[in-house]
CSV table of N, CA and C in Angstrom, one decimal:
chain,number,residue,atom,x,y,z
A,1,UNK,N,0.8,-1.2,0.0
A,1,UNK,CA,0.0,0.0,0.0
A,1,UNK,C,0.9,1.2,0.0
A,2,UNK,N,0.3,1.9,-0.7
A,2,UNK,CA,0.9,3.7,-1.0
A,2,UNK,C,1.3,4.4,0.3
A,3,UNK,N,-0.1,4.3,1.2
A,3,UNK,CA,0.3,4.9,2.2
A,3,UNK,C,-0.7,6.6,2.0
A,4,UNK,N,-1.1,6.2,0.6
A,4,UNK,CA,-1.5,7.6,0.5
A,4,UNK,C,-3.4,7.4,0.2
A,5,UNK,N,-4.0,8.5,0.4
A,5,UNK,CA,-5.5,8.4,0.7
A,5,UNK,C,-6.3,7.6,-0.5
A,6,UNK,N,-6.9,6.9,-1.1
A,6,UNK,CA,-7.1,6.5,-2.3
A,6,UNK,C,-8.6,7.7,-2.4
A,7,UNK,N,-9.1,8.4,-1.8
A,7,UNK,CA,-9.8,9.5,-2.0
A,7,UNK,C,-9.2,11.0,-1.8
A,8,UNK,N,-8.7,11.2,-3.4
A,8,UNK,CA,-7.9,12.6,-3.0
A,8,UNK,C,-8.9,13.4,-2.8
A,9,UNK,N,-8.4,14.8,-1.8
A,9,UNK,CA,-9.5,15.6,-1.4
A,9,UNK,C,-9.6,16.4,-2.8
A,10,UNK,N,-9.0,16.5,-3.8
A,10,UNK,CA,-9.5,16.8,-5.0
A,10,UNK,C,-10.8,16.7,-5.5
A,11,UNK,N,-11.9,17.9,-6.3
A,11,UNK,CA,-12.7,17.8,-6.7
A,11,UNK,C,-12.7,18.4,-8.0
A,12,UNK,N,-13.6,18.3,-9.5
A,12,UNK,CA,-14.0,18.9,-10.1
A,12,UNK,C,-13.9,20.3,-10.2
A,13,UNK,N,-12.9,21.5,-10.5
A,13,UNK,CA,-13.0,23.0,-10.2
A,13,UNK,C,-12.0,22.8,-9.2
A,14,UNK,N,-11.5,22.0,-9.2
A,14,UNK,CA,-10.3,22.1,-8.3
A,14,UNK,C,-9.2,22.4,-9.1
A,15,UNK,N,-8.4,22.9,-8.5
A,15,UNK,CA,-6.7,22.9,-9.3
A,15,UNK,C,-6.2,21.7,-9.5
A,16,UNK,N,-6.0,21.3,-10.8
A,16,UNK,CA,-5.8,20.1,-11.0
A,16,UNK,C,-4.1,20.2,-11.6
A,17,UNK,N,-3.6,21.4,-11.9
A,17,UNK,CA,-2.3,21.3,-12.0
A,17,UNK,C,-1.6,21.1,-10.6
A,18,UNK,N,-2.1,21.8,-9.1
A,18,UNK,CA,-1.5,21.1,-7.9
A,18,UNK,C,-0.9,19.9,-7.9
A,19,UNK,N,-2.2,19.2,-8.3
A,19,UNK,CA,-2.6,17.3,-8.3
A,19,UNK,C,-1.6,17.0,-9.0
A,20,UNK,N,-1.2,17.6,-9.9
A,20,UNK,CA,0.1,16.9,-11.4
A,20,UNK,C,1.2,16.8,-10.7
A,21,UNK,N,1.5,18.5,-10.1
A,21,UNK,CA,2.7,18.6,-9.4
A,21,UNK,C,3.1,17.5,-8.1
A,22,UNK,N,2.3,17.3,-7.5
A,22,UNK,CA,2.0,16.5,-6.3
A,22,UNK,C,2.3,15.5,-6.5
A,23,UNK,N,1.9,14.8,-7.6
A,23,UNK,CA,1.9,13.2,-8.4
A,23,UNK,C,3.1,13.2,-8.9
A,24,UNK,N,3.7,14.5,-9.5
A,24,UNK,CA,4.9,14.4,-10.5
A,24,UNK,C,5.8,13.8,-9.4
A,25,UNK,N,5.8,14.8,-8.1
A,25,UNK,CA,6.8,14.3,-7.3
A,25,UNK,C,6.9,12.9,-7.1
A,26,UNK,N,6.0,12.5,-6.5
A,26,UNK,CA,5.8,11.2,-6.1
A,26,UNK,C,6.2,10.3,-6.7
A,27,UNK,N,6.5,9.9,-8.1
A,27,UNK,CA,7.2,9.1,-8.9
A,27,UNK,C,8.1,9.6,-9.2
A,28,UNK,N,8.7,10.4,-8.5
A,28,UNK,CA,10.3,10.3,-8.7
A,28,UNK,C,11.2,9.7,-8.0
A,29,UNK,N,10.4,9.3,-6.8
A,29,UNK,CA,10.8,8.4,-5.6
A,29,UNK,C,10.9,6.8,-6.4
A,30,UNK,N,11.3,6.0,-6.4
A,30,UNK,CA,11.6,4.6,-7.0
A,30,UNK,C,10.3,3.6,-6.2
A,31,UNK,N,10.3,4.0,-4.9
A,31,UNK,CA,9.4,3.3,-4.2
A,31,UNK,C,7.5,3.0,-4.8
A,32,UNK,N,7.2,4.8,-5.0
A,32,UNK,CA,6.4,4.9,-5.9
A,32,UNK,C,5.8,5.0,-7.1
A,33,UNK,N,7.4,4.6,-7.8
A,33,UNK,CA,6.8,4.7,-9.2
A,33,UNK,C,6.4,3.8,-9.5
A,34,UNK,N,7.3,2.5,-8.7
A,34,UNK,CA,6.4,1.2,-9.3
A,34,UNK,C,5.1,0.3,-8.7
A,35,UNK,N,4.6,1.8,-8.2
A,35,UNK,CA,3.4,0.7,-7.8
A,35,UNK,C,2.0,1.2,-8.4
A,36,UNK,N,1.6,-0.5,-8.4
A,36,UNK,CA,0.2,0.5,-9.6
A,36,UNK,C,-0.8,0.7,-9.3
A,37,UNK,N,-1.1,0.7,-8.2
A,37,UNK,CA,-2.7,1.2,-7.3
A,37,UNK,C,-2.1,2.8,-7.4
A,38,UNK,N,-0.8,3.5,-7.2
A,38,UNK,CA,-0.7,4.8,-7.0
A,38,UNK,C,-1.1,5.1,-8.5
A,39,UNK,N,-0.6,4.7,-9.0
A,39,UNK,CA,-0.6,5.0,-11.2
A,39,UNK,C,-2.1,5.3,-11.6
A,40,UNK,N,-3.0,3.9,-11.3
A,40,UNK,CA,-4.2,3.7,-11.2
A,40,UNK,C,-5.1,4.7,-10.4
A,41,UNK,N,-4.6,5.2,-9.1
A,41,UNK,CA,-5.1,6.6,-8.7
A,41,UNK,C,-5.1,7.7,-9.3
A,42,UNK,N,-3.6,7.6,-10.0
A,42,UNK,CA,-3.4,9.3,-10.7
A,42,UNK,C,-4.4,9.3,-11.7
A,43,UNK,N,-4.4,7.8,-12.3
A,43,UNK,CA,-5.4,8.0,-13.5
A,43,UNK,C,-6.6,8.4,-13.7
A,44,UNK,N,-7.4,7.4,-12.4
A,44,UNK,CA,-8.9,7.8,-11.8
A,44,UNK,C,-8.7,8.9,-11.7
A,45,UNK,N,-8.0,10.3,-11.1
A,45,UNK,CA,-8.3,11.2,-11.0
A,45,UNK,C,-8.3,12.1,-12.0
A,46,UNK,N,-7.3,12.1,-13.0
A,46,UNK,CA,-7.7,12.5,-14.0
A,46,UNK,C,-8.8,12.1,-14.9
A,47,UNK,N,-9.3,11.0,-15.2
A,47,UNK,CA,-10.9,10.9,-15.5
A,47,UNK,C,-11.7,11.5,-14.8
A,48,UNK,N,-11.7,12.0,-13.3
A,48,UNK,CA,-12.4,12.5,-12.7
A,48,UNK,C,-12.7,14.1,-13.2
A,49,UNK,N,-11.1,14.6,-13.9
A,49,UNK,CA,-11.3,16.1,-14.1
A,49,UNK,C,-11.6,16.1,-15.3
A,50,UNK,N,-12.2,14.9,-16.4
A,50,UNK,CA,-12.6,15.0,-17.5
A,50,UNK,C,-11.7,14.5,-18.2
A,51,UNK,N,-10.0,14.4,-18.3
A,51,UNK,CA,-8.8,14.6,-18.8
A,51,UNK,C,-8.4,13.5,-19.6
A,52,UNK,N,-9.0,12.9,-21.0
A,52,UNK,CA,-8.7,11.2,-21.1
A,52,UNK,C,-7.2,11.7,-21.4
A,53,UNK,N,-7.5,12.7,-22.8
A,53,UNK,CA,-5.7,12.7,-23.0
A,53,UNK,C,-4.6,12.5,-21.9
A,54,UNK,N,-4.7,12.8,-20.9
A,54,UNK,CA,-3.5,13.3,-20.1
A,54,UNK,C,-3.4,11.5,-19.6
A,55,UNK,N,-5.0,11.5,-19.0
A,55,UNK,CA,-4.8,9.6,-18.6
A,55,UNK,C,-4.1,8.9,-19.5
A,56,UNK,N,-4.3,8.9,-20.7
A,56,UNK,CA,-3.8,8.0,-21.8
A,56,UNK,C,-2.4,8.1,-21.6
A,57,UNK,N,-1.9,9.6,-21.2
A,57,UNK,CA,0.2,9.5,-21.4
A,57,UNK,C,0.1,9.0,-20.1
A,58,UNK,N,-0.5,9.1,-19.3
A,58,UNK,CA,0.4,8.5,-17.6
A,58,UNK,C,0.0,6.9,-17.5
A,59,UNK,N,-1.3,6.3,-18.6
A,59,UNK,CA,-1.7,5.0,-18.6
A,59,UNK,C,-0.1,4.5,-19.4
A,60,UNK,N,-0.1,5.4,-20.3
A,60,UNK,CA,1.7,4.7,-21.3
A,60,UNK,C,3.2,4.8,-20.1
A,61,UNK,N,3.3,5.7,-19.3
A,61,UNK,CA,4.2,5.7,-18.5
A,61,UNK,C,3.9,4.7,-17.8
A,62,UNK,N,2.7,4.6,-17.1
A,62,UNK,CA,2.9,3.3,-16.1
A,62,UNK,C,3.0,2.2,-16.9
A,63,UNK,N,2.5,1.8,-17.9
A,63,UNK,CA,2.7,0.5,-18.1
A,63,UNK,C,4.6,0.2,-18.2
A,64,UNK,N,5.2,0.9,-18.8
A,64,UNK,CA,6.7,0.8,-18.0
A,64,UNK,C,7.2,1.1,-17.1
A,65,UNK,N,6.4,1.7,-15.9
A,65,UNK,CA,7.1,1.9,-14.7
A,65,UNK,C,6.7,0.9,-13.6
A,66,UNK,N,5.5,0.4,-14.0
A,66,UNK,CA,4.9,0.0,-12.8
A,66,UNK,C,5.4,-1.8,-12.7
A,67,UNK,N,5.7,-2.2,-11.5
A,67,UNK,CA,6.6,-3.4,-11.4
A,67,UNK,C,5.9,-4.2,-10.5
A,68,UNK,N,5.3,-3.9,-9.6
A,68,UNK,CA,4.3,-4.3,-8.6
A,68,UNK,C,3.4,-5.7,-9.2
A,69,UNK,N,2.8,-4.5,-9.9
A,69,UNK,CA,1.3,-5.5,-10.9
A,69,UNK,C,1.4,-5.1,-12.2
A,70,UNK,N,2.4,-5.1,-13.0
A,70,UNK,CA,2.3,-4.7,-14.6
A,70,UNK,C,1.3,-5.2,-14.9
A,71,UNK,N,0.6,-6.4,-14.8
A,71,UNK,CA,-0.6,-7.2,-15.7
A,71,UNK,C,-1.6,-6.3,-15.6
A,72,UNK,N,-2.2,-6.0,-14.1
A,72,UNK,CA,-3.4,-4.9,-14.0
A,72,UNK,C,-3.1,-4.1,-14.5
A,73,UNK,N,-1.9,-2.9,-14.9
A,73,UNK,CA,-2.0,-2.1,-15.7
A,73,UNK,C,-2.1,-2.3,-17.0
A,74,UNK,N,-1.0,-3.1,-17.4
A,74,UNK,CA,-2.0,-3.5,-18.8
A,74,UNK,C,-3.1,-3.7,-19.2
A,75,UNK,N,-4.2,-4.8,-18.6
A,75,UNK,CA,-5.4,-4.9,-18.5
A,75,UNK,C,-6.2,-3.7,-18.2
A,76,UNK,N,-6.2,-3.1,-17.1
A,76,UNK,CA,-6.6,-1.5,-17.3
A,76,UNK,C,-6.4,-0.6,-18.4
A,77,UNK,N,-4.9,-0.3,-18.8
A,77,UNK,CA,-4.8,0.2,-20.1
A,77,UNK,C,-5.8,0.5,-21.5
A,78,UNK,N,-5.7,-1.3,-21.9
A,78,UNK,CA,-6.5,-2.0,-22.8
A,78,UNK,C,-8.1,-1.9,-22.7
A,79,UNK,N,-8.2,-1.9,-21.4
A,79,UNK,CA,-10.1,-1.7,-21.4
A,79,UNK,C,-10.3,-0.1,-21.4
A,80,UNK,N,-9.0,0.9,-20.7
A,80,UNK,CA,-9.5,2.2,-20.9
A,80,UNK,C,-9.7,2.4,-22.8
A,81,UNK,N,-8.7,1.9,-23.0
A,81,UNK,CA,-8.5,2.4,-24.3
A,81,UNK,C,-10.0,1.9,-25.3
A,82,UNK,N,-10.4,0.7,-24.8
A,82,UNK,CA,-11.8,0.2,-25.3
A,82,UNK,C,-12.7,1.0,-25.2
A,83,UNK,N,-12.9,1.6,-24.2
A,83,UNK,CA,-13.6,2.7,-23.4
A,83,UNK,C,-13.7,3.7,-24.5
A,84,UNK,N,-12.6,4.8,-24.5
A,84,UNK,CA,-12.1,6.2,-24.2
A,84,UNK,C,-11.5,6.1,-25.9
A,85,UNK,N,-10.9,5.4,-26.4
A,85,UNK,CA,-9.8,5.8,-27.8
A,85,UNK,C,-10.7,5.3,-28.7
A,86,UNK,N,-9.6,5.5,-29.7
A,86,UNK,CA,-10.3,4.5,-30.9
A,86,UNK,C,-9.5,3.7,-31.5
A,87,UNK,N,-9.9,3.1,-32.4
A,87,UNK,CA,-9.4,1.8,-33.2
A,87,UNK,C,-8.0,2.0,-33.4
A,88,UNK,N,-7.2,3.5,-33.7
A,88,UNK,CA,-5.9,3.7,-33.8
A,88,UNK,C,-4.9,3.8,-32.2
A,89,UNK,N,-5.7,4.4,-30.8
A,89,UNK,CA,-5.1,4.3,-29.9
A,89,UNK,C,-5.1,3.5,-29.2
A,90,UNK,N,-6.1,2.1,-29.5
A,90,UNK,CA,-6.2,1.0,-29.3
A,90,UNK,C,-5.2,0.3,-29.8
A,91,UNK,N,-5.0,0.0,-30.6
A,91,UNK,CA,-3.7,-0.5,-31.4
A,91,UNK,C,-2.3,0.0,-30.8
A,92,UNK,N,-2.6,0.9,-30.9
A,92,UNK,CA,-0.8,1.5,-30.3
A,92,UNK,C,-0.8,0.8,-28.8
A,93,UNK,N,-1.9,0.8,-27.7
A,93,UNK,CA,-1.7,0.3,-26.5
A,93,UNK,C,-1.4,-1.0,-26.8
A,94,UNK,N,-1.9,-1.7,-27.3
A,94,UNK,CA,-1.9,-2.9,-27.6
A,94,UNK,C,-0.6,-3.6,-27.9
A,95,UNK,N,0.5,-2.7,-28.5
A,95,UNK,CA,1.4,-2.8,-29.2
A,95,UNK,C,2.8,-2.4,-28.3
A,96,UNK,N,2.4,-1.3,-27.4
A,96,UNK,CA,2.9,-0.9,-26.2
A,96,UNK,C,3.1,-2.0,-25.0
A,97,UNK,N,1.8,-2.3,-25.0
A,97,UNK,CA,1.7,-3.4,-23.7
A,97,UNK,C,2.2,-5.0,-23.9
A,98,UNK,N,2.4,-5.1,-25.1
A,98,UNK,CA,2.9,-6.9,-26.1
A,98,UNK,C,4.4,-6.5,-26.1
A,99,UNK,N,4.9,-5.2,-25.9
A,99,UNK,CA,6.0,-4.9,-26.1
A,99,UNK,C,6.5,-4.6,-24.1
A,100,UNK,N,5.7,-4.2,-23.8
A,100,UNK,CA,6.2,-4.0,-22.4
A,100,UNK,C,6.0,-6.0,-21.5
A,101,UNK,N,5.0,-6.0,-22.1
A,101,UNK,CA,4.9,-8.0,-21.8
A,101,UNK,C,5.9,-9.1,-22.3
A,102,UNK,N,6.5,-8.6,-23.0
A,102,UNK,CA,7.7,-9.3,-23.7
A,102,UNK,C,9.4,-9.0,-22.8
A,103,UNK,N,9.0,-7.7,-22.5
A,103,UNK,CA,10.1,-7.5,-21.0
A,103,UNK,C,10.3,-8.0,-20.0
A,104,UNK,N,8.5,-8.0,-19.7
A,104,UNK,CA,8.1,-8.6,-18.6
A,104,UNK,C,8.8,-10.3,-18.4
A,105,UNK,N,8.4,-10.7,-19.1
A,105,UNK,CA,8.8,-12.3,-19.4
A,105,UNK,C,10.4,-12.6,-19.7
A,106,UNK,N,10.7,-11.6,-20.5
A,106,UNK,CA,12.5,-12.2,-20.5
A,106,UNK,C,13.1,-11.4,-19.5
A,107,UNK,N,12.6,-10.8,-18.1
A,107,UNK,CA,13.2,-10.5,-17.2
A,107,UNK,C,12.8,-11.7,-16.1
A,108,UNK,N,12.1,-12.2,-16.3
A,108,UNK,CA,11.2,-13.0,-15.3
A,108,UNK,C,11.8,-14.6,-15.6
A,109,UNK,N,12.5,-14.8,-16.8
A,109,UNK,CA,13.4,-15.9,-17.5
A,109,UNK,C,14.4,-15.9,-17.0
A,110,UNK,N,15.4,-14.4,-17.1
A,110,UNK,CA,16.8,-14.1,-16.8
A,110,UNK,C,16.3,-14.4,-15.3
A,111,UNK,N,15.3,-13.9,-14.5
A,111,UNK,CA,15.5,-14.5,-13.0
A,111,UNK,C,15.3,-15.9,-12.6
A,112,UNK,N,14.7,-16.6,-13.1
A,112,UNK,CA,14.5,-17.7,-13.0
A,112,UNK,C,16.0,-18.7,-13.5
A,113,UNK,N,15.8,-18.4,-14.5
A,113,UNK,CA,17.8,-19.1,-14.7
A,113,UNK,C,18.7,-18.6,-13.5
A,114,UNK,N,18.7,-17.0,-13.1
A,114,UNK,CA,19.5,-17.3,-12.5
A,114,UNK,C,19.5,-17.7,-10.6
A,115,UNK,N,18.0,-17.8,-10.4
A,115,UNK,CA,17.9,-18.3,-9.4
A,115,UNK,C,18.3,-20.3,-9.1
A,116,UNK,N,17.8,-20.6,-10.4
A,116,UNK,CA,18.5,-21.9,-10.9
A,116,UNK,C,19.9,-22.4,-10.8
A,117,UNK,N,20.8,-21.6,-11.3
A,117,UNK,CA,22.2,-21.1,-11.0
A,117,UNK,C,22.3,-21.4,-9.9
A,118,UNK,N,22.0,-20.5,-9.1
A,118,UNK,CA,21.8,-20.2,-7.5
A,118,UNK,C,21.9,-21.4,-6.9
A,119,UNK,N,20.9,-22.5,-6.8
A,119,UNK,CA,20.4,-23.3,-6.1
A,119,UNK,C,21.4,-24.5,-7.0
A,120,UNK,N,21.9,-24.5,-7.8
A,120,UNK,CA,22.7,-25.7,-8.5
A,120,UNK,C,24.3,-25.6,-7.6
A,121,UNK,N,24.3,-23.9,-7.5
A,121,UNK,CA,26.0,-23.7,-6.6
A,121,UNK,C,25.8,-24.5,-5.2
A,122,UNK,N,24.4,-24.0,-5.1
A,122,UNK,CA,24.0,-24.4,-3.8
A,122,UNK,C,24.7,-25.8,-3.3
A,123,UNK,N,23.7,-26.8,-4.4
A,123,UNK,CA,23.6,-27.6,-4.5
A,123,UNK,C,24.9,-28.6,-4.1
A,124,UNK,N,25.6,-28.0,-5.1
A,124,UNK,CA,26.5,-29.0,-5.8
A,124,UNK,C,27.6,-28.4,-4.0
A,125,UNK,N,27.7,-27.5,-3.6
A,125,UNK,CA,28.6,-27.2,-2.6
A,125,UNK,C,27.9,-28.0,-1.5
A,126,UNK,N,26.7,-28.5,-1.4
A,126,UNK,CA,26.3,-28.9,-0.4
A,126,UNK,C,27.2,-30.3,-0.3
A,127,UNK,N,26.9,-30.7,-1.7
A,127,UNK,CA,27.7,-32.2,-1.8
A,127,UNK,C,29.2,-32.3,-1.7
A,128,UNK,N,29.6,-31.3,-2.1
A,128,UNK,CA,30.9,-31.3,-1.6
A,128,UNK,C,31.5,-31.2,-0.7
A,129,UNK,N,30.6,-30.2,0.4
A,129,UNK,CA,30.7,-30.7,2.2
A,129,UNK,C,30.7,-32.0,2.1
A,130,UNK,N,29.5,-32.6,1.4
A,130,UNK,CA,29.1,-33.9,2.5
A,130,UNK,C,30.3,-34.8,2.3
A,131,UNK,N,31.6,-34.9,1.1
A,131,UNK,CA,31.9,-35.7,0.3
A,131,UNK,C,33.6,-35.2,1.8
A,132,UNK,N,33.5,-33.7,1.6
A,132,UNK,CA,34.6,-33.6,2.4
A,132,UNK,C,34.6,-33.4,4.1
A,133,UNK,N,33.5,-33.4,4.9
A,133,UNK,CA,33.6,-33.2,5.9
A,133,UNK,C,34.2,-34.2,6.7
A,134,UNK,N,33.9,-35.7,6.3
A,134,UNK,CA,34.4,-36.5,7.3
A,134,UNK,C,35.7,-36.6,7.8
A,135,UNK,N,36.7,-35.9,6.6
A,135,UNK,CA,38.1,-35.8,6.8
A,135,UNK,C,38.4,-34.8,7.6
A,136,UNK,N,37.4,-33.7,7.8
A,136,UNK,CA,37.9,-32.6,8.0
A,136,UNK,C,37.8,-31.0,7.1
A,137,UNK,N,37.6,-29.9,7.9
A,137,UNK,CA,37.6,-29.0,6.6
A,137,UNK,C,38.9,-28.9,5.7
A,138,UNK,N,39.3,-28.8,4.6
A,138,UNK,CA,39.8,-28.7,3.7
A,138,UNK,C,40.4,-29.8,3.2
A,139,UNK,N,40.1,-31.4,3.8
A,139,UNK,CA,40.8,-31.9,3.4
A,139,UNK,C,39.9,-32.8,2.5
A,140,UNK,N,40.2,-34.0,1.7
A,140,UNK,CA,39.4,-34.8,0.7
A,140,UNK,C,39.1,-36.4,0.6
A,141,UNK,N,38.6,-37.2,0.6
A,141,UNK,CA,38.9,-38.5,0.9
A,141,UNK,C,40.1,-39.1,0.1
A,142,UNK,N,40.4,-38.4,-0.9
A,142,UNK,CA,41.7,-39.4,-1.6
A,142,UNK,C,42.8,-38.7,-1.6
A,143,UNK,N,42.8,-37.9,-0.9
A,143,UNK,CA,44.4,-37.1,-0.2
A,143,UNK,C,44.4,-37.7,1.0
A,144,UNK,N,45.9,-37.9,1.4
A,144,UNK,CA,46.0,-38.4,2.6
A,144,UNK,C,46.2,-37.4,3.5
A,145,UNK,N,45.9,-37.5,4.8
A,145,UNK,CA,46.1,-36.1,5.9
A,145,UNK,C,47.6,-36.2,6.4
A,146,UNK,N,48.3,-37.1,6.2
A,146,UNK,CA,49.4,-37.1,6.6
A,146,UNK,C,50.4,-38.1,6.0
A,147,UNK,N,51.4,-38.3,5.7
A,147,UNK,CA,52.3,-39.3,4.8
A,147,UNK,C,52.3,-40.5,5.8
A,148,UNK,N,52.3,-40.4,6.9
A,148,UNK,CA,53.0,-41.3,8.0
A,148,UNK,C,51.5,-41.8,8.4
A,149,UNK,N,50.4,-41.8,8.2
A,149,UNK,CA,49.3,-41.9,8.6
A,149,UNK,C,48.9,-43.1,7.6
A,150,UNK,N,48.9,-44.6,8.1
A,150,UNK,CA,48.6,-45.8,8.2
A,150,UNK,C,47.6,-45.7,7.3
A,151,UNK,N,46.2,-45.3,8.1
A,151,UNK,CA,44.8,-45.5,7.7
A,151,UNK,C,44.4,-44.0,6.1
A,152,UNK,N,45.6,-43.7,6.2
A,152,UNK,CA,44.7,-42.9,4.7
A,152,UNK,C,45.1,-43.6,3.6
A,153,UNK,N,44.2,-43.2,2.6
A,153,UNK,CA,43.8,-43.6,1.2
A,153,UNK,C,45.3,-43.6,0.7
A,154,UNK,N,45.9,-44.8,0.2
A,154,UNK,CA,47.1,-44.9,-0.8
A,154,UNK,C,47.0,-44.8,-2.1
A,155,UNK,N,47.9,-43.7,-2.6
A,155,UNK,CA,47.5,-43.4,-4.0
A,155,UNK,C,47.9,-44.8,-4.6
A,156,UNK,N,47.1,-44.7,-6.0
A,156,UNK,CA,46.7,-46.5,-6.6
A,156,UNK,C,48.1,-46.2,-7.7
A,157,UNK,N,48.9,-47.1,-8.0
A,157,UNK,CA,49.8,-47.4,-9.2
A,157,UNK,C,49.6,-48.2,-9.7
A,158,UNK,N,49.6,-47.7,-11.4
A,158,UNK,CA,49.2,-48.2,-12.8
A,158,UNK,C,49.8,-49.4,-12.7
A,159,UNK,N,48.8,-50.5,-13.3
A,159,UNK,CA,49.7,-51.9,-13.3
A,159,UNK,C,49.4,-52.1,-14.3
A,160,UNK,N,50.8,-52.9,-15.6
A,160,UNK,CA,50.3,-52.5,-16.7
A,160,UNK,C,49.4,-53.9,-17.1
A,161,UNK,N,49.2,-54.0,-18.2
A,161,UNK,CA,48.0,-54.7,-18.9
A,161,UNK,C,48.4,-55.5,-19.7
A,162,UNK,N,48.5,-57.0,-19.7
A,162,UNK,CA,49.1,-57.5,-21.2
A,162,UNK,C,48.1,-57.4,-22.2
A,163,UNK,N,48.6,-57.2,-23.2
A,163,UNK,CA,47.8,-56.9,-24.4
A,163,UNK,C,47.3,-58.6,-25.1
A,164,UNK,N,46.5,-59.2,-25.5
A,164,UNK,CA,46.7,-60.2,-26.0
A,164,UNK,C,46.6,-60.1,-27.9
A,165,UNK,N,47.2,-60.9,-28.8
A,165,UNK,CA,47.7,-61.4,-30.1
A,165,UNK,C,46.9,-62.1,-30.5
């Protein structure tokens, strides 16, 4: 949550450039640019002042800013535009949003591979304790801990092989 009133005390005949300025700030902060109930508010309120144009550029900025819930902005987008545009500003959203959804997904790829990564270092170090701990830390089961030490692993020497004719 925003943190901020989802009923601005803004009305109709109100100064609605205040409201811009107010909003502009607000997404300059990282925290709230990407969230889309705030985006979604700025918008409502500008429908409220009558304003589709202005909604339509902050509906285009958020669908790239907003990281929270990009789908509901898209999906909002697409129905304002059903709404409010026509067959040509429909299209361009449409084209906007397949283009911002296409980000969406090969960022969400690149994280998933590299959380994969992640869990394979994981992995594979975990086995490598298990393989090395009984010797001790840093040592290995087929190194010996000491030359004079009876019970370690003796390195194996090649015995050769007759060949048969």
């Amino acid at each position: 949550s925003s943190g901020i009133n989802a009923e601005w005390p803004l009305r109709p005949g109100d100064d609605v450039n205040s409201f811009r300025v107010l909003m502009s700030g607000l997404f300059e902060s990282k925290i709230y640019k990407e969230q889309s109930s705030l985006w979604l508010e700025y918008i409502s309120m500008e429908l409220r002042f009558g304003e589709v144009s202005e909604a339509r550029k902050i509906y285009q900025k958020a669908v790239q800013c907003s990281t929270d819930s990009p789908q509901l902005i898209i999906q909002q987008f697409l129905n304002f535009e059903n709404v409010h545009g026509t067959l040509e500003t429909y299209d361009n959203a449409a084209l906007k949003c397949r283009r911002q959804q296409k980000k969406i997904n090969e960022k969400s790829a690149k994280e998933a591979e590299k959380l994969a990564l992640q869990n394979k270092k994981h992995s594979d170090n975990k086995g490598k304790n298990k393989q090395t701990s009984k010797d001790g830390p840093g040592k290995s089961k087929t190194e010996p801990k000491d030359k004079n030490d009876k019970h370690a692993p003796s390195k194996k020497k090649k015995v050769p092989t007759a060949t048969l004719r």
